[in-house]
Every structure is written in structure tokens, then in C-alpha cells.
Short mmCIF file of C-alpha atoms in Angstrom, two decimals:
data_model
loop_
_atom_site.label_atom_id
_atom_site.label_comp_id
_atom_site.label_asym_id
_atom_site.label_seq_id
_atom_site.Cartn_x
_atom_site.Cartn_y
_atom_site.Cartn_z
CA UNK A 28 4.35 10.54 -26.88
CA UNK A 29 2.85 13.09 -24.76
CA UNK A 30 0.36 10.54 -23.26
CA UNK A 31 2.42 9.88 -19.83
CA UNK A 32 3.23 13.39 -19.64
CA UNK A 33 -0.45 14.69 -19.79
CA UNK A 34 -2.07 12.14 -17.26
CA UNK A 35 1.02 12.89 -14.64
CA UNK A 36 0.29 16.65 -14.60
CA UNK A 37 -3.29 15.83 -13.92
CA UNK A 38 -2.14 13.71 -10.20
CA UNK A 39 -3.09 16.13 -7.35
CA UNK A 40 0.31 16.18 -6.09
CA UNK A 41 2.01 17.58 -9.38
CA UNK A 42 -0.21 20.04 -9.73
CA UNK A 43 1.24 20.41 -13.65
CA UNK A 44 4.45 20.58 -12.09
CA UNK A 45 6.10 17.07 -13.99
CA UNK A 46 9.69 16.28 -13.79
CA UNK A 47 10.56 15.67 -18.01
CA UNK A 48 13.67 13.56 -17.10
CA UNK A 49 11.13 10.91 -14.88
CA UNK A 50 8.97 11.39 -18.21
CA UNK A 51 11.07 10.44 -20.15
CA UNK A 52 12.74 7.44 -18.29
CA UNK A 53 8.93 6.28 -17.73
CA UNK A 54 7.97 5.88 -21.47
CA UNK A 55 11.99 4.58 -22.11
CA UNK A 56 11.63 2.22 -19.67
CA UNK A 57 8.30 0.59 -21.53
CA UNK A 58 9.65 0.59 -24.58
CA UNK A 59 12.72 -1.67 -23.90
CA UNK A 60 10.65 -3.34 -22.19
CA UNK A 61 8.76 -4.62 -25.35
CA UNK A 62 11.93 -4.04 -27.49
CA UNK A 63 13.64 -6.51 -24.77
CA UNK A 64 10.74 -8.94 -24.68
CA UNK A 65 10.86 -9.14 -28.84
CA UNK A 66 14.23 -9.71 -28.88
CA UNK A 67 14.25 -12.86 -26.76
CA UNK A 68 11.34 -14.21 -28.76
CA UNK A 69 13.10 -13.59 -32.07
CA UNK A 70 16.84 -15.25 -31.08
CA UNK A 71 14.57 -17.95 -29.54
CA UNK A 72 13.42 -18.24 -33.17
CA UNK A 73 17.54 -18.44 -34.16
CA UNK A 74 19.15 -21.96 -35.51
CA UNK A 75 21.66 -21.00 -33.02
CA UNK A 76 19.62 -20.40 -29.83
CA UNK A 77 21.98 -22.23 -27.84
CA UNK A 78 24.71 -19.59 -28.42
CA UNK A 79 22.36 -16.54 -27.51
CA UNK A 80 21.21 -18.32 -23.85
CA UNK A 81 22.65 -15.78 -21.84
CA UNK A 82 21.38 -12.85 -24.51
CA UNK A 83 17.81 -14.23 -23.87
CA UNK A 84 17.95 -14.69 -19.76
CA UNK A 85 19.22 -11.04 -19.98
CA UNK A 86 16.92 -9.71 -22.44
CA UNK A 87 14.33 -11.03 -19.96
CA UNK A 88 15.91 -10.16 -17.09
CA UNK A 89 15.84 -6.21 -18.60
CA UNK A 90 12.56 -6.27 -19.73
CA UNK A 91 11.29 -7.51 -16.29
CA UNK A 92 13.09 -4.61 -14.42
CA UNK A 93 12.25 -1.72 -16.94
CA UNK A 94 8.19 -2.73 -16.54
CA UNK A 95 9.18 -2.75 -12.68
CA UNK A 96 10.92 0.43 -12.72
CA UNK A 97 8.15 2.22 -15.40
CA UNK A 98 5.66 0.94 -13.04
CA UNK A 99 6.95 2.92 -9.52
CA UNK A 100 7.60 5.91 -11.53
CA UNK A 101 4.52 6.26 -12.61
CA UNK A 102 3.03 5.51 -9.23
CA UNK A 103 4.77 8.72 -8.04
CA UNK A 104 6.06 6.91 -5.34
CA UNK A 105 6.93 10.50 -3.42
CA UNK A 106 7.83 9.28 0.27
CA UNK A 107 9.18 5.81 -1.21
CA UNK A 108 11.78 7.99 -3.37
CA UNK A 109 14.32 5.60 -2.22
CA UNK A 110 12.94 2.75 -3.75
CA UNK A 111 11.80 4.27 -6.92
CA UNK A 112 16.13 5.57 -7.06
CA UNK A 113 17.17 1.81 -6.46
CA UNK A 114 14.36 0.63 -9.22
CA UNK A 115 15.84 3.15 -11.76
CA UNK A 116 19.66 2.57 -10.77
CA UNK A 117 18.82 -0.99 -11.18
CA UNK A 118 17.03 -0.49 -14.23
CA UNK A 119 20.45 1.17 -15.75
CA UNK A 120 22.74 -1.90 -14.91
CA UNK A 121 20.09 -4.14 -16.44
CA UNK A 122 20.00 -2.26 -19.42
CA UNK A 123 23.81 -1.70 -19.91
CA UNK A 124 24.42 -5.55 -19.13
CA UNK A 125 21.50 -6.42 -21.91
CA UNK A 126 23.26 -3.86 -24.28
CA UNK A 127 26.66 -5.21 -23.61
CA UNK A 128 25.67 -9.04 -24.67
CA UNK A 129 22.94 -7.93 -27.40
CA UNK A 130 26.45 -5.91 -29.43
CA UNK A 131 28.00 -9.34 -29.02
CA UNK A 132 25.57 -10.68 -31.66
CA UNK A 133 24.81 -6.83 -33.33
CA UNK A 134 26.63 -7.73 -36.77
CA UNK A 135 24.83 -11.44 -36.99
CA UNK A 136 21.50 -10.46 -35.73
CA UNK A 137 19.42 -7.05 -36.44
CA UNK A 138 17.20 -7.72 -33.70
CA UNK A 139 20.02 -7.73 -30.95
CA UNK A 140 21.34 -4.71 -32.82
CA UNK A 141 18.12 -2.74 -32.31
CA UNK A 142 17.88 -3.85 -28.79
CA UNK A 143 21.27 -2.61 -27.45
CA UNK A 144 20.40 0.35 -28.89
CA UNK A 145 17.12 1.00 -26.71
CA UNK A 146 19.29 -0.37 -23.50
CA UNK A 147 21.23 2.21 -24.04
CA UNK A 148 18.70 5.11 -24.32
CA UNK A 149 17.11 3.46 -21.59
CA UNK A 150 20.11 3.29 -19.42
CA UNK A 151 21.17 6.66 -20.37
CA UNK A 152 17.68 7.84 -19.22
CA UNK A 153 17.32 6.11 -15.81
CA UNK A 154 20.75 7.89 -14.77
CA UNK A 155 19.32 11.51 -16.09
CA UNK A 156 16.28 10.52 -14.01
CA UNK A 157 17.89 9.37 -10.64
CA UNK A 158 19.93 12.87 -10.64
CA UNK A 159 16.49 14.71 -10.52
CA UNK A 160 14.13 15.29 -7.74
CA UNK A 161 11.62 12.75 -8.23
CA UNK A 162 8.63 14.19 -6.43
#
């Protein structure tokens, strides 16, 4: 997945010169996105739906914050650095809260398993990212 990678070299102010940890969080951050967004459709899809409430208002919850956080750093945001830190630091709480509550139902449901584990790259990613200069 060297798509991201290639177009953000090309912006005038990089000048080639990418930052592989933003990268990465970027194209992590759009795929829990999807992986979070799946997973609330499929335990909606559960007989017991009622039980995995709060696993669904999180999964949403993540998925709406990782598209929100993929989205500023692939603006570049540059001079609004501190928001794009506070998207990404509140990307990583999303995800480890999502992760948290998707292990609860990990042995039941597949789905939830699969999910906890992208949080967790995901989370693990935003934090690598936030310790980088973002410009």
C-alpha cells in the first residue's frame, strides 16, 4: 500500500521528504475505519444485539474518529500540527476503548475478534505518529 505514500511525496511542501510513521497511521487509520464500520453492521446482524450495544456505539464512535483523524493527516495540516496531535491522540483512546469492549465478545464473535485487533495496530500507530514531527 504504497498509494498514500507516493501522492504525499508529490505535495509541494514535502518535497519527497514523507514522515513513514504519519504514513502509516494514515492508511491504519482507514482501515479500522472500515474494519470498525463492518463490525457494527455484523453484531447488528447478532441474535444478541442487545448485549453488544455499547460494542456497536463504540465501533462507530472509532470508525468516525479514525476517518477524522486519516482525513487531517493527509491534509498535511503543517501550521494546525496541534490539531492534527489531538486528532491522532484521540484517535488512540478511541481505538484502545473499541479494542477493549470488541475482546469482551473475541471468543463468541470472529468479527469483534478481528476488530480489536486493527484498534490495536491502529492505536499503536497513532502514538508512533504523534511522537514524530508531523510536517
Amino acid at each position: 500500500m504504497h498509494h498514500m505514500q507516493e501522492m504525499i511525496a508529490t505535495h509541494p511542501d514535502v518535497k519527497g521528504n514523507t514522515n513513514d510513521a504519519l504514513i502509516r497511521c494514515i492508511e491504519e487509520c482507514y482501515s479500522c475505519a472500515q474494519i470498525c464500520t463492518s463490525c457494527a453492521d455484523a453484531c447488528l446482524a447478532e441474535e444478541m444485539v442487545a448485549q453488544l450495544r455499547q460494542c456497536i456505539r463504540l465501533n462507530l464512535d472509532c470508525a468516525d474518529i479514525c476517518l477524522a483523524a486519516g482525513s487531517l493527516g493527509t491534509r498535511r495540516t503543517g501550521s494546525n500540527e496541534q490539531a492534527l496531535v489531538a486528532a491522532l491522540q484521540a484517535c488512540a483512546i478511541a481505538c484502545g476503548l473499541c479494542a477493549e469492549e470488541c475482546e469482551k465478545h473475541a471468543s463468541t464473535h470472529e468479527h469483534c475478534r478481528i476488530c480489536a485487533e486493527h484498534c490495536h495496530r491502529c492505536e499503536q500507530a497513532c502514538s508512533e505518529a504523534v511522537h514524530t514531527n508531523l510536517h
